[in-house]
Amino acid sequence: IGQDSREPTRYVPAIAQSGIGMARDYYLGSDEAARRIQQGYQAHLASMLRLIGVPSAEAEARAASVYAYERRLAEAHWTIAQSRDAERTYNPRTLAQLNAEAPGFDWRAYLAGAGLAERPTYIVAQTSAVAGIARLFAETPLPVLKDWLSIRVAKDRALVLPRAFAEAEFAFSGG
């Protein structure tokens, strides 16, 4: 929730693209340097899955599935330049409009869980990316989503989890 840039006397929930563990361009690059980063990230995902408790024999394949999901998310994402365009990223929507424009994701349940389902307006930043992410969410098998979310939580909370999590996170991203 943030201050509405067009109506500064009100606060409004904002919805924006997210869900990837690296910058968009790292997923989409095809040169040797990009491939090394992509392979390193997949190894990092497998490492995080092992730390979470996934058997080593399964971690690589499950990490590949998570990486493939994130790559598809990156393909849906807007570029940094597009995301900085104040006009293009100010898109007020109602819950009904969210459901119509970005089907595949249970917006009501999500917003209700956040205590925001009764808000009259939501500002959607990257409209086509949010719609694409919702579609991908619906298309992705539940086990992949569970692994992806488990990794997101582990990466985000690495510093308060057992030391091995922080070490694995630092080894890949330096922080």
mmCIF file of C-alpha atoms in Angstrom:
data_model
loop_
_atom_site.group_PDB
_atom_site.id
_atom_site.type_symbol
_atom_site.label_atom_id
_atom_site.label_comp_id
_atom_site.label_asym_id
_atom_site.label_seq_id
_atom_site.Cartn_x
_atom_site.Cartn_y
_atom_site.Cartn_z
ATOM 1 C CA ILE A 1 0.000 0.000 0.000
ATOM 2 C CA GLY A 2 1.354 3.383 -0.917
ATOM 3 C CA GLN A 3 0.342 6.946 -1.522
ATOM 4 C CA ASP A 4 -1.660 7.366 -4.716
ATOM 5 C CA SER A 5 0.542 9.402 -7.066
ATOM 6 C CA ARG A 6 -2.495 11.101 -8.611
ATOM 7 C CA GLU A 7 -4.506 11.557 -5.418
ATOM 8 C CA PRO A 8 -1.912 12.109 -2.667
ATOM 9 C CA THR A 9 -4.539 12.324 0.075
ATOM 10 C CA ARG A 10 -5.299 8.606 -0.224
ATOM 11 C CA TYR A 11 -3.414 5.353 0.070
ATOM 12 C CA VAL A 12 -4.008 2.570 -2.403
ATOM 13 C CA PRO A 13 -2.798 -1.012 -2.838
ATOM 14 C CA ALA A 14 -0.360 -1.426 -5.712
ATOM 15 C CA ILE A 15 0.098 -4.563 -7.791
ATOM 16 C CA ALA A 16 3.290 -5.012 -9.792
ATOM 17 C CA GLN A 17 5.318 -7.675 -11.554
ATOM 18 C CA SER A 18 7.492 -9.869 -9.356
ATOM 19 C CA GLY A 19 8.420 -13.472 -8.703
ATOM 20 C CA ILE A 20 11.858 -13.791 -10.233
ATOM 21 C CA GLY A 21 15.100 -14.300 -8.364
ATOM 22 C CA MET A 22 17.356 -12.433 -10.788
ATOM 23 C CA ALA A 23 16.996 -9.363 -12.969
ATOM 24 C CA ARG A 24 14.856 -10.013 -16.058
ATOM 25 C CA ASP A 25 17.720 -9.656 -18.525
ATOM 26 C CA TYR A 26 19.749 -12.429 -16.879
ATOM 27 C CA TYR A 27 17.025 -14.935 -17.821
ATOM 28 C CA LEU A 28 16.715 -13.694 -21.371
ATOM 29 C CA GLY A 29 20.380 -13.393 -22.306
ATOM 30 C CA SER A 30 21.842 -15.980 -24.659
ATOM 31 C CA ASP A 31 25.553 -15.167 -24.669
ATOM 32 C CA GLU A 32 28.141 -17.209 -22.787
ATOM 33 C CA ALA A 33 28.150 -14.916 -19.750
ATOM 34 C CA ALA A 34 24.365 -15.101 -19.468
ATOM 35 C CA ARG A 35 24.404 -18.889 -19.784
ATOM 36 C CA ARG A 36 26.967 -19.122 -16.957
ATOM 37 C CA ILE A 37 24.763 -16.964 -14.725
ATOM 38 C CA GLN A 38 21.680 -19.005 -15.628
ATOM 39 C CA GLN A 39 23.471 -22.268 -14.820
ATOM 40 C CA GLY A 40 24.784 -20.812 -11.565
ATOM 41 C CA TYR A 41 21.308 -19.709 -10.596
ATOM 42 C CA GLN A 42 19.843 -23.147 -11.340
ATOM 43 C CA ALA A 43 22.558 -24.684 -9.147
ATOM 44 C CA HIS A 44 21.649 -22.158 -6.451
ATOM 45 C CA LEU A 45 17.966 -23.130 -6.694
ATOM 46 C CA ALA A 46 18.936 -26.797 -6.288
ATOM 47 C CA SER A 47 21.078 -25.896 -3.283
ATOM 48 C CA MET A 48 18.195 -24.045 -1.661
ATOM 49 C CA LEU A 49 15.851 -26.964 -2.318
ATOM 50 C CA ARG A 50 18.305 -29.359 -0.661
ATOM 51 C CA LEU A 51 18.529 -27.054 2.356
ATOM 52 C CA ILE A 52 14.735 -27.006 2.553
ATOM 53 C CA GLY A 53 14.766 -30.795 2.705
ATOM 54 C CA VAL A 54 14.297 -31.939 -0.870
ATOM 55 C CA PRO A 55 16.265 -35.144 -1.477
ATOM 56 C CA SER A 56 19.468 -34.538 -3.466
ATOM 57 C CA ALA A 57 18.322 -36.979 -6.155
ATOM 58 C CA GLU A 58 15.296 -34.734 -6.881
ATOM 59 C CA ALA A 59 16.758 -31.271 -6.313
ATOM 60 C CA GLU A 60 18.284 -30.716 -9.782
ATOM 61 C CA ALA A 61 15.130 -31.638 -11.718
ATOM 62 C CA ARG A 62 12.897 -29.629 -9.392
ATOM 63 C CA ALA A 63 15.261 -26.656 -9.621
ATOM 64 C CA ALA A 64 15.081 -26.873 -13.425
ATOM 65 C CA SER A 65 11.274 -26.703 -13.223
ATOM 66 C CA VAL A 66 11.414 -23.682 -10.925
ATOM 67 C CA TYR A 67 13.929 -22.013 -13.218
ATOM 68 C CA ALA A 68 11.723 -22.669 -16.268
ATOM 69 C CA TYR A 69 8.777 -21.090 -14.419
ATOM 70 C CA GLU A 70 10.828 -18.045 -13.453
ATOM 71 C CA ARG A 71 12.122 -17.679 -16.995
ATOM 72 C CA ARG A 72 8.557 -17.583 -18.282
ATOM 73 C CA LEU A 73 7.789 -14.953 -15.632
ATOM 74 C CA ALA A 74 10.787 -12.937 -16.833
ATOM 75 C CA GLU A 75 9.484 -13.134 -20.398
ATOM 76 C CA ALA A 76 6.208 -11.574 -19.189
ATOM 77 C CA HIS A 77 7.951 -8.820 -17.221
ATOM 78 C CA TRP A 78 8.375 -5.311 -18.532
ATOM 79 C CA THR A 79 11.835 -3.859 -18.935
ATOM 80 C CA ILE A 80 13.253 -1.486 -16.336
ATOM 81 C CA ALA A 81 12.696 1.459 -18.696
ATOM 82 C CA GLN A 82 9.068 0.510 -19.308
ATOM 83 C CA SER A 83 8.507 0.068 -15.575
ATOM 84 C CA ARG A 84 9.736 3.605 -14.887
ATOM 85 C CA ASP A 85 7.128 5.206 -17.133
ATOM 86 C CA ALA A 86 4.769 6.941 -14.675
ATOM 87 C CA GLU A 87 1.960 7.178 -17.235
ATOM 88 C CA ARG A 88 2.075 3.531 -18.339
ATOM 89 C CA THR A 89 2.339 2.201 -14.773
ATOM 90 C CA TYR A 90 -0.644 4.061 -13.329
ATOM 91 C CA ASN A 91 -3.601 1.821 -14.046
ATOM 92 C CA PRO A 92 -6.438 1.993 -11.481
ATOM 93 C CA ARG A 93 -8.474 -1.199 -11.450
ATOM 94 C CA THR A 94 -11.358 -2.633 -9.472
ATOM 95 C CA LEU A 95 -11.370 -6.222 -8.271
ATOM 96 C CA ALA A 96 -13.799 -7.081 -11.079
ATOM 97 C CA GLN A 97 -11.411 -5.552 -13.627
ATOM 98 C CA LEU A 98 -8.475 -7.479 -12.152
ATOM 99 C CA ASN A 99 -10.415 -10.719 -12.464
ATOM 100 C CA ALA A 100 -11.355 -9.928 -16.074
ATOM 101 C CA GLU A 101 -7.943 -8.637 -17.210
ATOM 102 C CA ALA A 102 -5.721 -11.059 -15.304
ATOM 103 C CA PRO A 103 -7.600 -14.345 -14.996
ATOM 104 C CA GLY A 104 -5.962 -17.457 -13.619
ATOM 105 C CA PHE A 105 -5.163 -16.031 -10.208
ATOM 106 C CA ASP A 106 -7.684 -15.888 -7.360
ATOM 107 C CA TRP A 107 -7.480 -12.154 -6.758
ATOM 108 C CA ARG A 108 -10.330 -12.132 -4.229
ATOM 109 C CA ALA A 109 -8.715 -14.800 -2.045
ATOM 110 C CA TYR A 110 -5.290 -13.179 -2.304
ATOM 111 C CA LEU A 111 -6.563 -9.708 -1.482
ATOM 112 C CA ALA A 112 -8.835 -11.026 1.271
ATOM 113 C CA GLY A 113 -5.853 -12.766 2.847
ATOM 114 C CA ALA A 114 -4.053 -9.421 2.834
ATOM 115 C CA GLY A 115 -7.128 -7.672 4.277
ATOM 116 C CA LEU A 116 -7.578 -5.694 1.045
ATOM 117 C CA ALA A 117 -10.487 -7.354 -0.782
ATOM 118 C CA GLU A 118 -12.922 -4.550 -0.035
ATOM 119 C CA ARG A 119 -10.757 -1.735 -1.392
ATOM 120 C CA PRO A 120 -12.437 0.105 -4.286
ATOM 121 C CA THR A 121 -9.244 0.600 -6.303
ATOM 122 C CA TYR A 122 -5.901 -1.099 -6.918
ATOM 123 C CA ILE A 123 -3.122 0.466 -8.970
ATOM 124 C CA VAL A 124 -1.674 -2.055 -11.423
ATOM 125 C CA ALA A 125 1.802 -1.126 -12.595
ATOM 126 C CA GLN A 126 2.671 -3.450 -15.486
ATOM 127 C CA THR A 127 -0.748 -4.506 -16.781
ATOM 128 C CA SER A 128 0.336 -7.016 -19.416
ATOM 129 C CA ALA A 129 2.966 -8.496 -17.086
ATOM 130 C CA VAL A 130 0.449 -8.943 -14.263
ATOM 131 C CA ALA A 131 -1.952 -10.602 -16.703
ATOM 132 C CA GLY A 132 0.839 -12.854 -17.994
ATOM 133 C CA ILE A 133 1.918 -13.787 -14.475
ATOM 134 C CA ALA A 134 -1.672 -14.654 -13.526
ATOM 135 C CA ARG A 135 -1.940 -16.867 -16.627
ATOM 136 C CA LEU A 136 1.370 -18.589 -15.834
ATOM 137 C CA PHE A 137 0.277 -19.118 -12.247
ATOM 138 C CA ALA A 138 -2.804 -20.983 -13.489
ATOM 139 C CA GLU A 139 -0.798 -23.062 -15.989
ATOM 140 C CA THR A 140 1.982 -24.103 -13.631
ATOM 141 C CA PRO A 141 1.706 -27.414 -11.763
ATOM 142 C CA LEU A 142 1.151 -27.012 -8.025
ATOM 143 C CA PRO A 143 4.366 -28.856 -7.027
ATOM 144 C CA VAL A 144 6.421 -26.346 -9.056
ATOM 145 C CA LEU A 145 4.606 -23.426 -7.422
ATOM 146 C CA LYS A 146 5.234 -24.933 -3.981
ATOM 147 C CA ASP A 147 8.953 -25.339 -4.709
ATOM 148 C CA TRP A 148 9.136 -21.813 -6.147
ATOM 149 C CA LEU A 149 7.418 -20.315 -3.103
ATOM 150 C CA SER A 150 9.542 -22.357 -0.695
ATOM 151 C CA ILE A 151 12.683 -21.059 -2.375
ATOM 152 C CA ARG A 152 11.376 -17.461 -2.331
ATOM 153 C CA VAL A 153 10.736 -17.680 1.414
ATOM 154 C CA ALA A 154 14.094 -19.349 2.094
ATOM 155 C CA LYS A 155 15.970 -16.732 0.055
ATOM 156 C CA ASP A 156 14.073 -13.844 1.644
ATOM 157 C CA ARG A 157 14.633 -15.159 5.173
ATOM 158 C CA ALA A 158 18.113 -16.641 4.711
ATOM 159 C CA LEU A 159 19.648 -14.429 7.379
ATOM 160 C CA VAL A 160 17.303 -15.709 10.114
ATOM 161 C CA LEU A 161 17.352 -19.363 9.060
ATOM 162 C CA PRO A 162 20.196 -21.755 9.896
ATOM 163 C CA ARG A 163 23.567 -20.441 8.758
ATOM 164 C CA ALA A 164 23.704 -22.740 5.707
ATOM 165 C CA PHE A 165 20.880 -20.732 4.110
ATOM 166 C CA ALA A 166 22.729 -17.440 4.500
ATOM 167 C CA GLU A 167 25.925 -19.013 3.193
ATOM 168 C CA ALA A 168 24.136 -20.415 0.134
ATOM 169 C CA GLU A 169 22.463 -17.080 -0.552
ATOM 170 C CA PHE A 170 25.739 -15.196 -0.165
ATOM 171 C CA ALA A 171 27.558 -17.680 -2.387
ATOM 172 C CA PHE A 172 25.222 -16.855 -5.270
ATOM 173 C CA SER A 173 24.175 -13.261 -4.788
ATOM 174 C CA GLY A 174 26.627 -11.820 -2.318
ATOM 175 C CA GLY A 175 23.933 -10.904 0.152
#
